[in-house]
Each structure stands twice: as structure tokens, then as C-alpha cells.
Short mmCIF file of C-alpha atoms in Angstrom, two decimals:
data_model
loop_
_atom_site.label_atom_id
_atom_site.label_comp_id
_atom_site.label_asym_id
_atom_site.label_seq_id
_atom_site.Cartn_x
_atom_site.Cartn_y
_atom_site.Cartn_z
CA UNK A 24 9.15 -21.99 -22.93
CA UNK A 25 12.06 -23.28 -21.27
CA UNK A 26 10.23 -24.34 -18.21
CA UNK A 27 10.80 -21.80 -15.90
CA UNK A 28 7.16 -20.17 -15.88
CA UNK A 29 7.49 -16.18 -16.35
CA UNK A 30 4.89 -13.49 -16.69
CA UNK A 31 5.46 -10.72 -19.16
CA UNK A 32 7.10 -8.82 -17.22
CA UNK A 33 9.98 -11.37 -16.77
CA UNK A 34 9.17 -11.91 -12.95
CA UNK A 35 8.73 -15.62 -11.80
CA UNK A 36 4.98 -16.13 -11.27
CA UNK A 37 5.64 -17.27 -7.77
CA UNK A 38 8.19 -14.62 -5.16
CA UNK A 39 10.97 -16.68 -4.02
CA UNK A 40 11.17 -16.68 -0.19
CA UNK A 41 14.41 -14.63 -0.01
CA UNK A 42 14.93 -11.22 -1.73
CA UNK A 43 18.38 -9.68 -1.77
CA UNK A 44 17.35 -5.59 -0.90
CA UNK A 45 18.50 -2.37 -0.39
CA UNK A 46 17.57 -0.07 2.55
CA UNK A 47 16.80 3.58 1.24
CA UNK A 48 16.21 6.18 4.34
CA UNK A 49 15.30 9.65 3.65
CA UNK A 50 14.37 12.44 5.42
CA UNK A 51 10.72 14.85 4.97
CA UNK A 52 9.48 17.50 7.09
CA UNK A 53 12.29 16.71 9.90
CA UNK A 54 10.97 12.65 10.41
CA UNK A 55 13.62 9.80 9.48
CA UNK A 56 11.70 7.50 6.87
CA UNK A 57 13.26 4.09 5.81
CA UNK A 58 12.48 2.10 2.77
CA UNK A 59 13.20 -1.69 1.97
CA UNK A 60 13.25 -2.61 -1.68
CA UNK A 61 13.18 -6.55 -2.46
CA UNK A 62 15.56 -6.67 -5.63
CA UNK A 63 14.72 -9.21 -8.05
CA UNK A 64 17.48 -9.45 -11.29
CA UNK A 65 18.36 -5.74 -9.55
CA UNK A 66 15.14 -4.09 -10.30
CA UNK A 67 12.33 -3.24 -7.71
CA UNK A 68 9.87 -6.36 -6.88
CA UNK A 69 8.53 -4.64 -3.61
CA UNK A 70 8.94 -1.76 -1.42
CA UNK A 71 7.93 -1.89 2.42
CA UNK A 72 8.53 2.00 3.83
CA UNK A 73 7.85 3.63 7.20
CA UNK A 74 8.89 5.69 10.00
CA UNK A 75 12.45 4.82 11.07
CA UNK A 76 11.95 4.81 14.84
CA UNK A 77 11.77 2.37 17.64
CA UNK A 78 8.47 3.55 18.64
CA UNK A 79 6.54 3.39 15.45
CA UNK A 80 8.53 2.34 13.17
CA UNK A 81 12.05 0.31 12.51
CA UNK A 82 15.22 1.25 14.16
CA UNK A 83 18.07 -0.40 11.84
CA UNK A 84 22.09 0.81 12.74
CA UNK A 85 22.81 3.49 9.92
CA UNK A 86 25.63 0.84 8.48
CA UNK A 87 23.19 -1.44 7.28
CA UNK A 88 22.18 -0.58 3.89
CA UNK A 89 21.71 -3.82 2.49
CA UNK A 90 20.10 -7.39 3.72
CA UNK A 91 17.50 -9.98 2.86
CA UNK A 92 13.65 -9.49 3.03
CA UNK A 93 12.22 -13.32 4.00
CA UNK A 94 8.53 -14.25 3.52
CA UNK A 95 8.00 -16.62 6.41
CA UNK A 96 4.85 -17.74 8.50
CA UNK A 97 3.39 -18.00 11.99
CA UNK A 98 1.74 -21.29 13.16
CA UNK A 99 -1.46 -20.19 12.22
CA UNK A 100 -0.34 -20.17 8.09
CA UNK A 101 -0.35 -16.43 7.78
CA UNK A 102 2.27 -15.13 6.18
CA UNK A 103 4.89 -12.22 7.16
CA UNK A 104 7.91 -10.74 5.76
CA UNK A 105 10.54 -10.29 7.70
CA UNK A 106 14.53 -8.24 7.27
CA UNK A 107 17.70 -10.28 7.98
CA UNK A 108 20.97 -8.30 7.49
CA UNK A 109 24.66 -9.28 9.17
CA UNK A 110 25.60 -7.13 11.26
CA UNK A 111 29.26 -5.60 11.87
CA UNK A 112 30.53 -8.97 14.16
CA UNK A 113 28.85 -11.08 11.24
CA UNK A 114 25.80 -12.16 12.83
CA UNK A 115 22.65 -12.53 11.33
CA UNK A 116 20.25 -10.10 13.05
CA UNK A 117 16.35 -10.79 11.72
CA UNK A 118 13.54 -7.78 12.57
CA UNK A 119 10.37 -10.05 12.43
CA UNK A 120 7.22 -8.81 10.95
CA UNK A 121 7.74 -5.90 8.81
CA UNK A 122 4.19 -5.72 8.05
CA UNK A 123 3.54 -5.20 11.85
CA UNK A 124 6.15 -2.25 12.76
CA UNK A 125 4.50 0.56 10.05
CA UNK A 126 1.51 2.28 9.74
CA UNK A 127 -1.43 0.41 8.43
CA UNK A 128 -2.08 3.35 5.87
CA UNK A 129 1.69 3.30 4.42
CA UNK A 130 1.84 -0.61 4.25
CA UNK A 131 -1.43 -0.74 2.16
CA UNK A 132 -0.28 2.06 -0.11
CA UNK A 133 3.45 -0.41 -0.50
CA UNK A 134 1.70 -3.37 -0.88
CA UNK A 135 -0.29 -1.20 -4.30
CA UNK A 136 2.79 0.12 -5.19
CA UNK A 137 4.91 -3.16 -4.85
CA UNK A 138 2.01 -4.91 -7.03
CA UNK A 139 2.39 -2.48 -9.95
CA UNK A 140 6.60 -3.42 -9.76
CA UNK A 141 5.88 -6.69 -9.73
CA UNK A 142 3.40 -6.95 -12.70
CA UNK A 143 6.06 -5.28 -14.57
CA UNK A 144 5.08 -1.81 -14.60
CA UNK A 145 8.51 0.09 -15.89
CA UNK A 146 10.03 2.15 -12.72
CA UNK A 147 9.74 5.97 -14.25
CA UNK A 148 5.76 4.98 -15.14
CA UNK A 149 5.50 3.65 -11.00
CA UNK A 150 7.57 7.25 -10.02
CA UNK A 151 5.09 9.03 -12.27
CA UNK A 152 2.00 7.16 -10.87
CA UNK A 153 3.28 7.29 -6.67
CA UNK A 154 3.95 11.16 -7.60
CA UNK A 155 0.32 11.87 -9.21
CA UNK A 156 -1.63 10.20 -6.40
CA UNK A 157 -3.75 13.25 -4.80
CA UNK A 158 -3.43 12.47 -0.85
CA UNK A 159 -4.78 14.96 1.35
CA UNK A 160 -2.57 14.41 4.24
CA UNK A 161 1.15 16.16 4.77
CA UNK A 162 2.54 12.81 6.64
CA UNK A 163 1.73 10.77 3.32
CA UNK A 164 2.72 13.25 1.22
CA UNK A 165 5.47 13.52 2.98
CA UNK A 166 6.02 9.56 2.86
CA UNK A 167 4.98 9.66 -1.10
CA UNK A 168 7.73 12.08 -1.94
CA UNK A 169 10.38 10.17 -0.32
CA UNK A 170 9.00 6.39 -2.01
CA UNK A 171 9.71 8.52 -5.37
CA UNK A 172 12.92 9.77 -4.52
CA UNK A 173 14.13 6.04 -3.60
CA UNK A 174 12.43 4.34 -6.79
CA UNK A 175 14.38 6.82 -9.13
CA UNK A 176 17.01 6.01 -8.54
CA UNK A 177 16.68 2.49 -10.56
CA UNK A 178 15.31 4.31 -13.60
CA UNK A 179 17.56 2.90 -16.40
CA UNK A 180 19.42 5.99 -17.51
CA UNK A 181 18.12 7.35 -20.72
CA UNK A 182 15.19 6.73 -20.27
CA UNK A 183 12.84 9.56 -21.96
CA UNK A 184 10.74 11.21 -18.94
CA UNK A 185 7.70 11.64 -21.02
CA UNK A 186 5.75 14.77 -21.10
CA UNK A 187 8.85 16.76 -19.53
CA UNK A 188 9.91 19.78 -20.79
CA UNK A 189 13.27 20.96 -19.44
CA UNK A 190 13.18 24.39 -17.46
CA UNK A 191 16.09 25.90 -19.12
CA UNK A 192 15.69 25.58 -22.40
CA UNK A 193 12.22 24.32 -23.23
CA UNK A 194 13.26 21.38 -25.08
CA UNK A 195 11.63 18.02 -24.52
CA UNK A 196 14.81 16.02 -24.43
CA UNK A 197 14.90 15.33 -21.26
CA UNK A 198 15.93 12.12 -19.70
CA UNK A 199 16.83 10.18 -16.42
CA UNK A 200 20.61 9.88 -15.73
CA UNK A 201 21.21 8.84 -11.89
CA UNK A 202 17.60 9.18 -10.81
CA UNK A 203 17.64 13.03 -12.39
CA UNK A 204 16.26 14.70 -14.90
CA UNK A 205 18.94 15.88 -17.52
CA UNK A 206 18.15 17.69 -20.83
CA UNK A 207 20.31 16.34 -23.69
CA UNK A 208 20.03 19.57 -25.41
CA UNK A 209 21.53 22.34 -22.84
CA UNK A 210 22.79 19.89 -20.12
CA UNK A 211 20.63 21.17 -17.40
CA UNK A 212 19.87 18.50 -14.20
CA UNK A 213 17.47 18.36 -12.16
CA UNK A 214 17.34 16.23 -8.58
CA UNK A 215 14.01 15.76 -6.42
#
């Protein structure tokens, strides 16, 4: 061990305080969602994801697509995570409590999600597992289509989507290239 103390997975044991991230917003069933996903080496370490509103939700200017998620804490020792980006004059702007500004349903389905990245689960297994979840409710369908179509995209291309059979052609050669599915036999793609 060189003294650095990793899990398995090649995550630190402990989440640094900063996280460089990327915002993701997306659009299902005519609501603006918005998704911040804490980068660690570039791959996923968490995902906080909600309605992108000022009312119940985040509003964020449409330029920002990158920032900083902070874990900080209030005076009583409870902990919050909060988004810092620069905005366009160069100032740091911070949106305090993340945690606090979505719905209590969506932030306990990130927080399961963001503990399966974080342990190392590989990102097409986490798409596969966030698409299978049976949820009988359109908004968090809604919301669990839209947390797939963000994590694909950091699918290491190539990667064999197991179990897929491409719709063309039949063959089970089919792989993720940019976040779609792409049969290396007839050269078929598909996004969604």
C-alpha cells in the first residue's frame, strides 16, 4: 500500500470536501430536471437531481454547466452539500443546501444511487439497476429516466451492454459508444 488508503473500487475511503461536477439538465413530460454529478478521477462519485425551478427546486443560469459540490456544516455538526460555480463576471456564486431544495423522495433515491457509484459499482451496471427499479409513480419515472440518460453518458465506450440484442440485426454485439447503444455487427445506434 502506498499509504493513501483506497477501497476496491479505487475511491478514497473518506469524500474529499470539494468535488469538481458537471450539471446535466434534461427534460421529461414537459418539467426542466437538473442533475449534479460530483466527479472523482472523472467518473461519477454522486448524483444530487431535482426539479430545476425556483419554487421547488434549483434555478441555476443555463451557462453554468460545470462547478464544485462542497460538503460543509451548520453549527449544529450536521452536514450539507452545497454548489459553488463562477459565474460570467467571475464571482463565486454558492446555492447552500442542496439536500434542502429537492424532493425528499428524489434525494433518498440519489443518495442509493450515489452509494452504489461510490462503492465502485461500474456505470452501465448503476444505468441498468436505476432503469430496472419498478416505481409506480410517472414524476419518478419520469425523474429515473432522465438520472439514466445523464449517467450514460460516462459509460466507457465499448463497453459490452450485456444481455442486449441489437434491433436490426439480432446480433448481441452491441456496445456503448457516446452513452448509445451501437451494434458492431450492422452499425445500428441507438440513443435513450
Amino acid at each position: 500500500n502506498n499509504g493513501s488508503e483506497k477501497k476496491k473500487s479505487g475511491f478514497p475511503t473518506k469524500r474529499p470536501e470539494k468535488l469538481e461536477t458537471e450539471v446535466v439538465r434534461f427534460q421529461n413530460n414537459k418539467e426542466k430536471w437538473i442533475a449534479f454529478i460530483g466527479l472523482l478521477d472523472n467518473k461519477p462519485y454522486e448524483i444530487f437531481t431535482g426539479l430545476s425551478d425556483d419554487e421547488d427546486g434549483i434555478l441555476l443560469p443555463r451557462s453554468i454547466t460545470r462547478g464544485l459540490i462542497i460538503k460543509n456544516y451548520d453549527p449544529d455538526g450536521n452536514s450539507r452539500y452545497d454548489f459553488q460555480y463562477v459565474n460570467k463576471r467571475g464571482y463565486k456564486t454558492t446555492i447552500e443546501g442542496l439536500s434542502y431544495k429537492f424532493n425528499p423522495v428524489f434525494w433518498n433515491y440519489a443518495k442509493l444511487i450515489s452509494g452504489t457509484l461510490r462503492h465502485g459499482m461500474p456505470i452501465h451496471k448503476v444505468v441498468e439497476l436505476v432503469t430496472s427499479l419498478q416505481l409506480d409513480n410517472e414524476t419518478i419515472n419520469s425523474w429515473k429516466a432522465g438520472v439514466a440518460r445523464a449517467l450514460k453518458k460516462y459509460i466507457p465506450n465499448g463497453t459490452l451492454a450485456e444481455g442486449a440484442l441489437c434491433e436490426e440485426c439480432g446480433s448481441d454485439e452491441v456496445v456503448y459508444q457516446e452513452g448509445c447503444l451501437t451494434c458492431l455487427s450492422c452499425g445500428s445506434s441507438k440513443c435513450g
